[in-house]
Amino acid sequence: MMYIYITSTVALIMSMIMMLLCSMISKSSKKDQEKLSPFECGFDPKSSARTPFSIQFFLIAILFLIFDIEIAIMLPVILTMNISMNWMWLITIMMFILILILGLYHEWNNGVLEWAK
């Protein structure tokens, strides 16, 4: 038991020493403005990299990602249902699709899918 305590203490001390050494070595003495600027394929950026973008576009992109992932989750279930026709699989996938449809209806009802207001 004492061997475990000694080993874990030595490992903890060694990791702390390594973290301290890495933080001391990696500190740069001078932060260059060129290094902090955004990078566009070797050219100077034509406009600010911090320009705002449309929230509607962001929400549509998030919805696309959610439904894309849900389809990727449903494909193996559909293939499994072909092999074994189990009623639990059918109920599970129907509940899953029902939750997706209710989420889409909620988004549509809140006006998230309206592009122009």
CSV table of C-alpha atoms in Angstrom, one decimal:
chain,number,residue,atom,x,y,z
A,1,MET,CA,0.0,0.0,0.0
A,2,MET,CA,2.9,2.3,0.8
A,3,TYR,CA,4.3,1.6,-2.6
A,4,ILE,CA,1.2,3.0,-4.3
A,5,TYR,CA,1.4,6.2,-2.2
A,6,ILE,CA,5.0,6.7,-3.0
A,7,THR,CA,4.5,6.0,-6.7
A,8,SER,CA,1.5,8.4,-7.0
A,9,THR,CA,3.4,11.1,-5.1
A,10,VAL,CA,6.4,10.8,-7.3
A,11,ALA,CA,4.2,10.9,-10.4
A,12,LEU,CA,2.4,14.0,-9.1
A,13,ILE,CA,5.6,15.8,-8.3
A,14,MET,CA,7.2,14.9,-11.7
A,15,SER,CA,4.1,16.1,-13.6
A,16,MET,CA,4.1,19.4,-11.7
A,17,ILE,CA,7.7,19.9,-12.5
A,18,MET,CA,7.1,19.2,-16.2
A,19,MET,CA,4.2,21.6,-16.3
A,20,LEU,CA,6.2,24.3,-14.6
A,21,LEU,CA,9.1,23.8,-17.0
A,22,CYS,CA,6.9,23.8,-20.0
A,23,SER,CA,5.2,27.0,-18.9
A,24,MET,CA,8.5,28.8,-18.3
A,25,ILE,CA,10.0,27.6,-21.6
A,26,SER,CA,6.9,28.4,-23.8
A,27,LYS,CA,6.5,32.0,-22.6
A,28,SER,CA,7.2,34.4,-25.5
A,29,SER,CA,9.1,37.5,-24.5
A,30,LYS,CA,7.3,39.8,-27.0
A,31,LYS,CA,3.9,39.4,-28.6
A,32,ASP,CA,4.1,40.4,-32.2
A,33,GLN,CA,1.1,42.2,-33.7
A,34,GLU,CA,1.6,40.3,-37.0
A,35,LYS,CA,1.2,37.0,-35.1
A,36,LEU,CA,-2.0,38.1,-33.4
A,37,SER,CA,-3.7,39.2,-36.7
A,38,PRO,CA,-6.0,36.9,-38.5
A,39,PHE,CA,-4.5,34.8,-41.3
A,40,GLU,CA,-6.0,34.5,-44.8
A,41,CYS,CA,-3.8,32.3,-46.9
A,42,GLY,CA,-0.7,34.5,-46.5
A,43,PHE,CA,-2.5,37.7,-47.5
A,44,ASP,CA,-3.5,40.6,-45.3
A,45,PRO,CA,-7.2,40.4,-44.5
A,46,LYS,CA,-9.3,42.7,-46.7
A,47,SER,CA,-11.9,43.4,-43.9
A,48,SER,CA,-12.2,42.8,-40.2
A,49,ALA,CA,-12.4,39.1,-39.1
A,50,ARG,CA,-14.8,40.1,-36.4
A,51,THR,CA,-17.7,41.2,-38.6
A,52,PRO,CA,-21.1,40.1,-37.4
A,53,PHE,CA,-23.1,37.6,-39.5
A,54,SER,CA,-26.7,36.7,-39.7
A,55,ILE,CA,-28.2,34.9,-36.7
A,56,GLN,CA,-30.8,33.3,-39.0
A,57,PHE,CA,-28.0,31.7,-41.1
A,58,PHE,CA,-26.4,30.4,-37.9
A,59,LEU,CA,-29.8,28.9,-36.6
A,60,ILE,CA,-30.5,27.3,-40.0
A,61,ALA,CA,-26.9,25.8,-40.0
A,62,ILE,CA,-27.4,24.4,-36.4
A,63,LEU,CA,-30.8,22.9,-37.4
A,64,PHE,CA,-29.2,21.3,-40.4
A,65,LEU,CA,-26.4,19.8,-38.2
A,66,ILE,CA,-29.0,18.5,-35.7
A,67,PHE,CA,-31.1,16.8,-38.4
A,68,ASP,CA,-28.0,15.5,-40.2
A,69,ILE,CA,-26.7,13.8,-37.0
A,70,GLU,CA,-30.2,12.4,-36.3
A,71,ILE,CA,-30.3,10.8,-39.7
A,72,ALA,CA,-26.9,9.3,-39.1
A,73,ILE,CA,-28.2,7.9,-35.9
A,74,MET,CA,-31.3,6.4,-37.5
A,75,LEU,CA,-29.6,4.6,-40.4
A,76,PRO,CA,-28.1,1.7,-38.3
A,77,VAL,CA,-31.5,1.3,-36.6
A,78,ILE,CA,-33.2,0.9,-40.0
A,79,LEU,CA,-30.6,-1.7,-41.1
A,80,THR,CA,-31.1,-3.6,-37.9
A,81,MET,CA,-34.9,-3.6,-38.3
A,82,ASN,CA,-34.5,-5.4,-41.7
A,83,ILE,CA,-32.6,-8.2,-40.0
A,84,SER,CA,-34.9,-8.6,-37.0
A,85,MET,CA,-38.4,-7.2,-37.0
A,86,ASN,CA,-38.7,-6.4,-33.3
A,87,TRP,CA,-41.6,-4.3,-32.1
A,88,MET,CA,-39.4,-2.5,-29.6
A,89,TRP,CA,-37.2,-1.2,-32.5
A,90,LEU,CA,-40.3,0.0,-34.3
A,91,ILE,CA,-41.6,1.8,-31.2
A,92,THR,CA,-38.2,3.4,-30.5
A,93,ILE,CA,-37.7,4.7,-34.0
A,94,MET,CA,-41.3,6.0,-34.1
A,95,MET,CA,-40.8,7.9,-30.8
A,96,PHE,CA,-37.5,9.2,-32.1
A,97,ILE,CA,-39.1,10.5,-35.3
A,98,LEU,CA,-42.0,12.0,-33.3
A,99,ILE,CA,-39.6,13.9,-31.1
A,100,LEU,CA,-37.8,15.2,-34.2
A,101,ILE,CA,-41.1,16.3,-35.8
A,102,LEU,CA,-42.2,18.0,-32.6
A,103,GLY,CA,-38.9,19.9,-32.4
A,104,LEU,CA,-39.3,21.0,-36.0
A,105,TYR,CA,-42.8,22.2,-35.4
A,106,HIS,CA,-41.6,24.1,-32.3
A,107,GLU,CA,-38.9,25.8,-34.3
A,108,TRP,CA,-41.3,26.6,-37.1
A,109,ASN,CA,-43.9,27.9,-34.6
A,110,ASN,CA,-41.3,30.2,-33.0
A,111,GLY,CA,-40.3,31.7,-36.4
A,112,VAL,CA,-36.8,30.4,-36.5
A,113,LEU,CA,-37.2,29.1,-40.0
A,114,GLU,CA,-38.4,32.4,-41.4
A,115,TRP,CA,-35.5,33.9,-43.3
A,116,ALA,CA,-36.9,37.4,-43.9
A,117,LYS,CA,-38.9,39.2,-41.3
